[in-house]
Tab-separated table of C-alpha atoms in Angstrom:
chain	number	residue	atom	x	y	z
A	14	MET	CA	-17.966	-8.490	18.230
A	15	ILE	CA	-17.101	-6.174	15.390
A	16	LYS	CA	-19.931	-4.169	13.887
A	17	ARG	CA	-20.016	-2.944	10.317
A	18	LEU	CA	-20.822	0.742	10.001
A	19	ALA	CA	-22.784	1.334	6.790
A	20	TYR	CA	-24.121	4.818	6.136
A	21	PHE	CA	-26.742	5.592	3.530
A	22	LEU	CA	-25.144	7.228	0.531
A	23	ILE	CA	-27.500	10.177	0.612
A	24	ILE	CA	-26.156	11.119	4.051
A	25	LEU	CA	-22.607	10.548	2.888
A	26	LEU	CA	-22.939	12.714	-0.158
A	27	MET	CA	-24.703	15.485	1.720
A	28	GLY	CA	-21.510	15.620	3.777
A	29	CYS	CA	-19.707	16.109	0.463
A	30	GLU	CA	-22.006	19.058	-0.364
A	31	THR	CA	-24.045	17.422	-3.120
A	32	VAL	CA	-27.742	16.592	-3.431
A	33	ASP	CA	-27.361	13.784	-5.986
A	34	SER	CA	-28.787	10.364	-5.117
A	35	TYR	CA	-26.959	7.135	-5.904
A	36	THR	CA	-27.822	3.482	-6.247
A	37	SER	CA	-26.388	1.056	-3.716
A	38	GLU	CA	-26.316	-1.950	-6.055
A	39	GLU	CA	-23.886	-1.376	-8.924
A	40	THR	CA	-21.700	1.081	-7.003
A	41	TYR	CA	-21.359	1.921	-3.341
A	42	ILE	CA	-19.342	3.361	-0.495
A	43	LYS	CA	-19.313	1.264	2.682
A	44	PHE	CA	-17.622	1.513	6.042
A	45	TYR	CA	-16.392	-1.068	8.521
A	46	GLY	CA	-15.123	-0.735	12.034
A	47	THR	CA	-15.323	-1.287	15.747
A	48	GLU	CA	-15.651	1.054	18.687
A	49	GLY	CA	-12.019	2.028	18.080
A	50	GLU	CA	-10.127	3.531	15.143
A	51	GLU	CA	-9.468	1.631	11.910
A	52	ILE	CA	-7.178	2.157	8.913
A	53	GLY	CA	-7.743	0.280	5.636
A	54	ARG	CA	-4.605	-1.172	4.024
A	55	ASP	CA	-5.277	-3.917	1.475
A	56	LEU	CA	-7.930	-5.679	-0.571
A	57	LEU	CA	-8.175	-9.170	-2.066
A	58	VAL	CA	-11.018	-10.082	-4.436
A	59	GLN	CA	-12.161	-13.723	-4.374
A	60	ASP	CA	-14.805	-15.685	-6.274
A	61	ASP	CA	-17.285	-15.468	-3.388
A	62	GLY	CA	-16.419	-12.060	-1.960
A	63	MET	CA	-13.601	-9.857	-0.730
A	64	LEU	CA	-11.052	-9.739	2.064
A	65	LEU	CA	-10.300	-6.336	3.579
A	66	LEU	CA	-7.167	-5.821	5.656
A	67	GLY	CA	-6.605	-3.019	8.116
A	68	THR	CA	-5.378	-1.912	11.515
A	69	THR	CA	-7.625	-1.403	14.552
A	70	SER	CA	-7.180	0.172	17.970
A	71	SER	CA	-10.006	-1.950	19.422
A	72	SER	CA	-7.767	-4.757	20.642
A	73	SER	CA	-6.019	-6.309	23.622
A	74	TYR	CA	-2.918	-4.834	21.950
A	75	LEU	CA	-2.485	-1.089	21.540
A	76	THR	CA	-3.259	-1.751	17.864
A	77	SER	CA	-3.757	-5.028	16.001
A	78	ILE	CA	-4.331	-6.260	12.454
A	79	LEU	CA	-7.964	-6.678	11.391
A	80	LEU	CA	-9.230	-9.013	8.646
A	81	ILE	CA	-12.783	-8.635	7.306
A	82	LYS	CA	-14.607	-10.947	4.890
A	83	THR	CA	-17.433	-9.503	2.776
A	84	ASP	CA	-19.643	-10.802	0.004
A	85	LEU	CA	-19.301	-9.372	-3.504
A	86	ALA	CA	-21.730	-6.584	-2.600
A	87	GLY	CA	-19.497	-5.477	0.269
A	88	ASN	CA	-21.706	-6.845	3.063
A	89	GLU	CA	-19.678	-8.091	6.024
A	90	MET	CA	-19.725	-11.859	6.630
A	91	TRP	CA	-17.132	-12.202	9.417
A	92	SER	CA	-14.123	-10.475	10.954
A	93	LEU	CA	-10.986	-11.616	12.752
A	94	GLU	CA	-8.510	-9.687	14.884
A	95	LEU	CA	-5.035	-11.167	14.463
A	96	VAL	CA	-3.888	-11.506	18.073
A	97	GLU	CA	-1.710	-14.530	18.852
A	98	ASP	CA	-1.064	-13.713	22.537
A	99	SER	CA	-3.726	-11.676	24.340
A	100	THR	CA	-1.570	-11.380	27.487
A	101	GLN	CA	0.724	-8.914	25.702
A	102	THR	CA	-0.761	-5.435	26.047
A	103	PHE	CA	1.967	-3.074	24.829
A	104	ILE	CA	2.215	-4.325	21.248
A	105	ILE	CA	1.636	-2.051	18.248
A	106	ASP	CA	0.814	-4.048	15.101
A	107	ASP	CA	0.188	-2.427	11.716
A	108	ALA	CA	-1.163	-4.210	8.636
A	109	VAL	CA	0.884	-4.205	5.409
A	110	GLY	CA	-0.646	-6.654	2.922
A	111	LEU	CA	-2.132	-10.073	2.236
A	112	LEU	CA	-2.113	-12.738	-0.467
A	113	GLN	CA	-3.823	-16.070	-1.071
A	114	THR	CA	-1.633	-19.188	-0.968
A	115	SER	CA	-4.350	-21.842	-1.463
A	116	ASP	CA	-8.125	-22.158	-1.719
A	117	ASN	CA	-8.581	-21.922	2.036
A	118	GLU	CA	-5.464	-20.100	3.265
A	119	ILE	CA	-4.030	-16.609	3.091
A	120	VAL	CA	-0.859	-15.029	4.452
A	121	VAL	CA	-0.941	-11.612	6.128
A	122	LEU	CA	2.139	-9.407	6.558
A	123	GLY	CA	2.372	-6.737	9.233
A	124	ASN	CA	4.827	-4.695	11.264
A	125	ARG	CA	5.221	-4.828	15.038
A	126	ALA	CA	6.698	-2.347	17.521
A	127	VAL	CA	7.340	-3.375	21.139
A	128	ASP	CA	9.939	-2.366	23.752
A	129	GLY	CA	11.873	-0.153	21.321
A	130	GLU	CA	12.238	-2.905	18.710
A	131	ARG	CA	10.500	-3.172	15.339
A	132	TYR	CA	10.138	-6.307	13.231
A	133	GLY	CA	7.744	-7.993	10.827
A	134	VAL	CA	4.978	-10.484	11.622
A	135	LEU	CA	3.437	-13.141	9.372
A	136	PHE	CA	0.069	-14.789	9.995
A	137	THR	CA	-1.254	-17.787	8.073
A	138	ILE	CA	-5.063	-17.759	8.206
A	139	ASN	CA	-7.492	-20.617	7.577
A	140	LEU	CA	-10.482	-19.005	5.879
A	141	GLU	CA	-12.955	-21.792	6.666
A	142	THR	CA	-12.606	-21.520	10.436
A	143	PRO	CA	-11.531	-18.565	10.283
A	144	SER	CA	-8.482	-18.729	12.569
A	145	ILE	CA	-4.726	-18.258	12.830
A	146	THR	CA	-2.900	-21.495	11.948
A	147	LEU	CA	0.668	-20.145	11.930
A	148	PHE	CA	2.375	-17.099	13.409
A	149	GLN	CA	6.002	-16.102	12.979
A	150	GLU	CA	8.140	-13.075	13.709
A	151	VAL	CA	10.265	-11.700	10.863
A	152	ARG	CA	13.685	-10.386	11.843
A	153	ALA	CA	16.905	-10.004	9.878
A	154	GLU	CA	19.115	-13.083	10.250
A	155	THR	CA	22.138	-11.969	8.214
A	156	LYS	CA	22.730	-8.697	10.083
A	157	ASP	CA	22.391	-7.672	13.732
A	158	VAL	CA	19.678	-4.981	13.696
A	159	ASN	CA	16.865	-3.949	16.021
A	160	GLN	CA	14.694	-2.104	13.482
A	161	ALA	CA	13.011	-3.911	10.576
A	162	VAL	CA	10.085	-2.414	8.641
A	163	PHE	CA	8.362	-4.308	5.817
A	164	ASN	CA	6.332	-2.624	3.085
A	165	ASP	CA	5.209	-5.176	0.489
A	166	ILE	CA	4.384	-8.860	-0.030
A	167	GLU	CA	4.067	-10.490	-3.472
A	168	LYS	CA	3.424	-14.007	-4.773
A	169	ILE	CA	6.125	-15.949	-6.645
A	170	THR	CA	5.388	-18.011	-9.762
A	171	GLU	CA	7.232	-21.084	-8.469
A	172	GLY	CA	5.127	-20.996	-5.294
A	173	GLY	CA	5.569	-19.023	-2.122
A	174	PHE	CA	6.087	-15.290	-1.779
A	175	ILE	CA	8.651	-12.525	-1.273
A	176	ILE	CA	8.614	-9.557	1.122
A	177	ILE	CA	10.605	-6.312	1.046
A	178	GLY	CA	11.426	-3.543	3.507
A	179	GLU	CA	14.366	-1.897	5.259
A	180	VAL	CA	16.488	-2.571	8.357
A	181	ARG	CA	18.817	-0.600	10.600
A	182	ASN	CA	20.147	-0.256	14.138
A	183	PHE	CA	18.906	2.605	16.270
A	184	GLU	CA	19.602	3.090	19.964
A	185	ASN	CA	20.635	-0.550	20.210
A	186	PRO	CA	22.821	-0.822	23.342
A	187	SER	CA	25.044	-3.562	21.889
A	188	VAL	CA	25.487	-2.311	18.305
A	189	PRO	CA	26.285	1.169	16.888
A	190	ASN	CA	23.582	3.021	14.991
A	191	SER	CA	23.512	2.241	11.268
A	192	ASP	CA	21.914	3.413	8.030
A	193	TRP	CA	18.712	2.002	6.583
A	194	ASP	CA	19.355	-0.847	4.102
A	195	VAL	CA	16.916	-2.720	1.832
A	196	ILE	CA	16.021	-6.262	2.927
A	197	SER	CA	14.206	-8.922	0.885
A	198	ILE	CA	13.173	-12.403	2.068
A	199	LYS	CA	11.787	-15.349	0.063
A	200	TYR	CA	9.347	-17.891	1.518
A	201	ASP	CA	8.042	-21.193	0.162
A	202	GLU	CA	4.348	-22.040	-0.296
A	203	SER	CA	4.123	-23.183	3.349
A	204	ALA	CA	5.468	-19.830	4.599
A	205	GLY	CA	8.834	-21.432	5.331
A	206	ARG	CA	11.736	-19.018	5.194
A	207	GLN	CA	14.121	-19.797	2.300
A	208	LEU	CA	16.475	-16.900	1.589
A	209	GLU	CA	17.315	-13.447	2.928
A	210	ARG	CA	19.397	-10.702	1.361
A	211	ILE	CA	20.258	-7.195	2.541
A	212	ASN	CA	21.147	-4.931	-0.387
A	213	GLY	CA	22.575	-1.739	1.059
A	214	PHE	CA	23.758	1.145	-1.089
A	215	GLN	CA	26.683	3.044	0.441
A	216	ASP	CA	27.884	3.769	3.950
A	217	ASN	CA	26.246	6.798	5.592
A	218	LEU	CA	23.420	6.760	3.015
A	219	ASP	CA	19.899	5.445	3.651
A	220	ASP	CA	18.015	3.240	1.206
A	221	TYR	CA	14.456	1.967	1.501
A	222	GLY	CA	12.533	-0.970	-0.007
A	223	ALA	CA	8.951	-0.028	-0.872
A	224	SER	CA	7.830	-2.578	-3.459
A	225	VAL	CA	8.899	-5.769	-5.247
A	226	VAL	CA	7.760	-7.471	-8.448
A	227	GLU	CA	8.789	-10.706	-10.126
A	228	GLY	CA	10.371	-10.503	-13.569
A	229	GLU	CA	11.431	-13.029	-16.166
A	230	ASP	CA	13.745	-16.017	-15.545
A	231	GLY	CA	13.283	-15.936	-11.790
A	232	ASN	CA	14.521	-12.350	-11.478
A	233	PHE	CA	12.991	-9.783	-9.124
A	234	TYR	CA	12.904	-5.994	-9.181
A	235	LEU	CA	13.348	-4.277	-5.825
A	236	PHE	CA	12.030	-0.724	-5.831
A	237	GLY	CA	12.253	2.178	-3.416
A	238	SER	CA	14.476	5.150	-2.643
A	239	VAL	CA	18.085	5.965	-1.857
A	240	THR	CA	19.723	9.037	-0.353
A	241	ILE	CA	22.322	10.587	-2.683
A	242	ASN	CA	24.685	13.459	-1.903
A	243	LYS	CA	24.221	16.130	-4.586
A	244	VAL	CA	25.503	19.651	-5.142
A	245	ASN	CA	22.693	22.222	-5.021
A	246	ASP	CA	22.427	25.593	-6.797
A	247	GLN	CA	24.394	27.247	-3.997
A	248	GLY	CA	27.302	24.846	-4.446
A	249	ALA	CA	26.670	22.988	-1.187
A	250	THR	CA	26.568	19.191	-0.954
A	251	VAL	CA	23.197	18.073	0.413
A	252	PRO	CA	21.455	14.682	0.751
A	253	VAL	CA	18.642	14.191	-1.774
A	254	SER	CA	16.320	11.204	-2.186
A	255	ASP	CA	16.302	9.474	-5.598
A	256	ILE	CA	14.145	6.647	-6.948
A	257	ARG	CA	16.035	3.339	-6.937
A	258	THR	CA	15.478	0.012	-8.730
A	259	VAL	CA	17.618	-3.086	-8.149
A	260	ARG	CA	17.297	-6.115	-10.394
A	261	VAL	CA	18.263	-9.293	-8.520
A	262	ASN	CA	18.448	-12.923	-9.621
A	263	SER	CA	16.626	-15.858	-8.033
A	264	PHE	CA	19.224	-15.855	-5.225
A	265	LEU	CA	18.490	-12.142	-4.594
A	266	VAL	CA	21.989	-11.186	-5.785
A	267	PRO	CA	22.044	-7.825	-7.655
A	268	VAL	CA	22.307	-7.910	-11.455
A	269	TRP	CA	22.184	-4.141	-11.773
A	270	ASP	CA	21.426	-1.198	-9.469
A	271	LYS	CA	19.935	2.002	-10.944
A	272	TYR	CA	18.766	5.253	-9.423
A	273	TYR	CA	17.604	8.512	-10.924
A	274	GLY	CA	15.995	11.788	-9.944
A	275	THR	CA	16.235	15.551	-10.018
A	276	ALA	CA	17.460	18.129	-7.530
A	277	LYS	CA	14.201	17.553	-5.635
A	278	ASN	CA	13.400	14.675	-3.304
A	279	GLU	CA	11.873	11.751	-5.200
A	280	ILE	CA	10.480	8.788	-3.274
A	281	GLY	CA	9.699	5.418	-4.857
A	282	ASN	CA	6.367	3.870	-3.851
A	283	GLU	CA	5.505	0.974	-6.170
A	284	ILE	CA	6.691	-1.116	-9.103
A	285	THR	CA	4.536	-3.381	-11.277
A	286	THR	CA	4.843	-5.357	-14.516
A	287	TYR	CA	2.533	-5.047	-17.517
A	288	ASN	CA	3.224	-6.835	-20.819
A	289	SER	CA	6.815	-7.507	-19.672
A	290	ASP	CA	7.372	-3.774	-19.066
A	291	ARG	CA	8.156	-2.299	-15.662
A	292	TYR	CA	6.147	0.729	-14.513
A	293	VAL	CA	6.971	2.589	-11.321
A	294	MET	CA	5.149	5.183	-9.244
A	295	GLY	CA	6.633	7.631	-6.787
A	296	SER	CA	6.365	11.080	-5.255
A	297	GLN	CA	8.214	14.310	-5.983
A	298	GLU	CA	8.487	16.825	-3.142
A	299	ASN	CA	8.335	20.341	-4.569
A	300	SER	CA	8.006	21.990	-1.165
A	301	GLU	CA	6.753	21.212	2.320
A	302	ASN	CA	3.174	21.755	1.156
A	303	ASN	CA	3.381	20.548	-2.437
A	304	MET	CA	3.941	17.007	-3.701
A	305	ASP	CA	3.285	15.481	-7.131
A	306	ILE	CA	2.884	11.894	-8.326
A	307	ILE	CA	5.614	10.420	-10.537
A	308	ILE	CA	4.855	7.850	-13.233
A	309	SER	CA	7.816	6.256	-14.978
A	310	LYS	CA	8.433	3.373	-17.364
A	311	LEU	CA	11.745	1.512	-17.211
A	312	ASP	CA	13.649	-0.157	-20.026
A	313	GLN	CA	15.328	-3.548	-19.644
A	314	ASP	CA	18.360	-1.920	-18.014
A	315	GLY	CA	16.312	-0.016	-15.440
A	316	ASP	CA	16.647	3.385	-17.115
A	317	PRO	CA	13.515	5.556	-17.433
A	318	THR	CA	11.956	5.914	-20.883
A	319	LEU	CA	9.122	7.953	-19.388
A	320	PHE	CA	9.214	10.366	-16.449
A	321	GLN	CA	5.963	12.220	-15.880
A	322	THR	CA	4.777	14.221	-12.869
A	323	ILE	CA	1.080	14.712	-12.183
A	324	GLY	CA	-0.426	16.907	-9.501
A	325	GLU	CA	-2.399	19.978	-8.550
A	326	GLU	CA	-1.824	22.569	-5.872
A	327	GLY	CA	-1.099	20.980	-2.529
A	328	ILE	CA	-0.103	17.389	-1.798
A	329	ASP	CA	-0.990	14.576	-4.189
A	330	GLN	CA	0.329	11.208	-3.020
A	331	GLY	CA	-0.247	7.883	-4.743
A	332	TYR	CA	-0.228	4.685	-2.678
A	333	HIS	CA	-1.125	2.000	-5.219
A	334	MET	CA	-1.574	1.564	-8.957
A	335	GLU	CA	-3.067	-1.131	-11.153
A	336	ILE	CA	-2.517	-1.343	-14.891
A	337	HIS	CA	-5.374	-2.289	-17.202
A	338	PRO	CA	-5.498	-2.440	-21.035
A	339	SER	CA	-7.355	0.893	-20.932
A	340	GLY	CA	-4.725	2.699	-18.837
A	341	ILE	CA	-3.063	3.143	-15.455
A	342	TYR	CA	-5.271	3.538	-12.362
A	343	ILE	CA	-3.965	5.079	-9.136
A	344	THR	CA	-5.437	5.713	-5.705
A	345	GLY	CA	-4.082	7.780	-2.843
A	346	LYS	CA	-4.811	11.056	-1.108
A	347	THR	CA	-4.947	14.715	-2.128
A	348	ASN	CA	-5.560	17.996	-0.335
A	349	SER	CA	-5.534	20.081	-3.508
A	350	GLY	CA	-8.243	22.703	-3.217
A	351	ARG	CA	-9.092	22.026	0.436
A	352	ALA	CA	-7.600	21.741	3.912
A	353	ASP	CA	-8.309	18.045	4.510
A	354	PHE	CA	-7.183	15.079	2.438
A	355	ASN	CA	-9.599	13.323	0.084
A	356	ILE	CA	-9.453	9.859	-1.444
A	357	PHE	CA	-8.750	10.070	-5.163
A	358	ILE	CA	-9.004	7.692	-8.107
A	359	MET	CA	-6.906	8.705	-11.099
A	360	LYS	CA	-6.700	7.307	-14.629
A	361	ILE	CA	-3.534	7.932	-16.655
A	362	SER	CA	-2.616	6.982	-20.218
A	363	PHE	CA	0.407	4.819	-21.003
A	364	GLN	CA	2.133	8.035	-22.100
A	365	GLY	CA	1.697	9.481	-18.616
A	366	GLU	CA	-1.123	11.882	-19.502
A	367	LEU	CA	-3.913	12.471	-16.990
A	368	ILE	CA	-7.281	11.287	-18.344
A	369	TRP	CA	-9.466	11.975	-15.300
A	370	THR	CA	-9.438	12.292	-11.516
A	371	LYS	CA	-12.306	11.631	-9.111
A	372	LYS	CA	-12.257	12.662	-5.437
A	373	PHE	CA	-14.224	11.395	-2.437
A	374	GLY	CA	-14.165	13.429	0.762
A	375	PHE	CA	-15.732	13.029	4.174
A	376	GLU	CA	-15.106	14.884	7.461
A	377	GLY	CA	-11.337	14.664	7.886
A	378	ASP	CA	-8.173	13.261	6.338
A	379	ASP	CA	-9.180	10.357	4.079
A	380	GLU	CA	-6.985	8.158	1.884
A	381	GLY	CA	-7.168	5.330	-0.645
A	382	ARG	CA	-4.596	2.555	-0.152
A	383	LYS	CA	-5.382	-0.236	-2.640
A	384	ILE	CA	-7.112	-0.234	-6.025
A	385	ASN	CA	-8.489	-3.162	-8.016
A	386	ILE	CA	-10.040	-3.198	-11.497
A	387	LEU	CA	-12.727	-5.877	-11.888
A	388	ASP	CA	-13.445	-7.854	-15.059
A	389	ASP	CA	-16.364	-5.577	-15.968
A	390	GLY	CA	-14.162	-2.475	-15.637
A	391	SER	CA	-15.623	-1.289	-12.340
A	392	ILE	CA	-13.179	-0.026	-9.735
A	393	LEU	CA	-12.690	-1.054	-6.102
A	394	VAL	CA	-10.707	1.028	-3.611
A	395	VAL	CA	-10.057	0.311	0.055
A	396	GLY	CA	-8.792	2.996	2.408
A	397	SER	CA	-9.823	5.075	5.399
A	398	ALA	CA	-12.441	7.742	6.032
A	399	VAL	CA	-12.942	10.096	8.974
A	400	PHE	CA	-16.294	11.017	10.526
A	401	GLY	CA	-15.957	13.432	13.426
A	402	ASN	CA	-13.367	11.904	15.736
A	403	SER	CA	-13.721	8.409	14.273
A	404	ARG	CA	-11.709	6.784	11.458
A	405	LYS	CA	-13.121	3.708	9.699
A	406	ILE	CA	-12.141	1.333	6.911
A	407	CYS	CA	-13.735	2.560	3.688
A	408	LEU	CA	-14.595	0.479	0.601
A	409	LEU	CA	-15.610	2.213	-2.634
A	410	LYS	CA	-16.962	0.627	-5.782
A	411	THR	CA	-17.355	2.894	-8.815
A	412	ASP	CA	-18.040	2.388	-12.492
A	413	SER	CA	-15.194	2.276	-15.025
A	414	ASP	CA	-15.005	6.081	-15.085
A	415	GLY	CA	-14.733	6.450	-11.318
A	416	ASN	CA	-18.363	7.495	-10.858
A	417	LEU	CA	-21.059	6.383	-8.471
A	418	SER	CA	-24.238	5.312	-10.302
A	419	LYS	CA	-26.823	8.043	-10.109
A	420	ILE	CA	-30.509	7.305	-9.656
A	421	PRO	CA	-32.388	8.841	-12.615
A	422	THR	CA	-34.187	12.023	-11.596
A	423	ASN	CA	-37.815	12.529	-12.650
A	424	THR	CA	-37.880	15.875	-14.450
A	425	GLU	CA	-41.548	15.756	-15.511
A	426	ASN	CA	-43.701	18.671	-14.369
């Protein structure tokens, strides 16, 4: 039986070297886990509560996918480890994302590693039971590969969903090693496989699929990175990572393929649509110990009309963004100003200007993985937090400015 680990905020914030007290009603920080290690990956807000998705080491597998249901105050109601065959003990499963397909069903995407092979896994979950009603492995069918990694799952307007990732061969006895190529697969509303497409770039160059978003007229935008050979300041040709966007039609056939970047490595992390405009987020590697966040806006042809980098000293990495009428909200991790990584929440204007940043640190490397802006403007973030030698799923709820609600202090003498 899984046990929720909820620490009083006063203890938490003492660990963050502050003596402020905070309410536990309007805002909170809560933790969930087992006797093992957990990593928070995704968050889905429902009318009656929330679904948290993560990975746990407390399993008959080496690691398995963990689904937790909470009420709207973040109190755990039930949990479910996604294990379809408990006799298999050498499986490594890692959660990617989830989406709701009907009132009582969700689909969960993950990655699996076993016996030198990697491929995707899809679970259909009945929320009333709760239980697994359908399990399927996700491998490439149009190309012989033994490595498939999936990074995003998104709903489709017509019903169903689409997933994106990358595939390659590596140490496959029957097939030569190959480069990484982007793969996208469409499913219907019953999680039935409809269409697969592998959109590689060039031979001997790797390309990766990080995120996908639906556009107009049944089009999709595949987003990620591609390795480009460029000439550096010394005149040598070197491989450099650029941000890449591919617009495909409803049959996943490319309409255009655009990439851009500087002499530095740029890695694409996420694409989203707001008011028919495409916004993308990535990372720019300035050095081994310095990374900034990239925010860019694309025109209808996939060319950037905005390219803004945001960061402090150290590594600032964004994992997810959500766009709201008031601005762009990002969560991720930062070690600027300290040795360990902290969770951050960042608000950026539509012109790419930093409005504010809030950080939340515990006793090790912490990170925020998914952000959600509620109707009242308050902010939810799911991620991971470390206490001693233990890592747990972390859920934060702040006000619209990224703050925890302070208890008024009596200053009367």
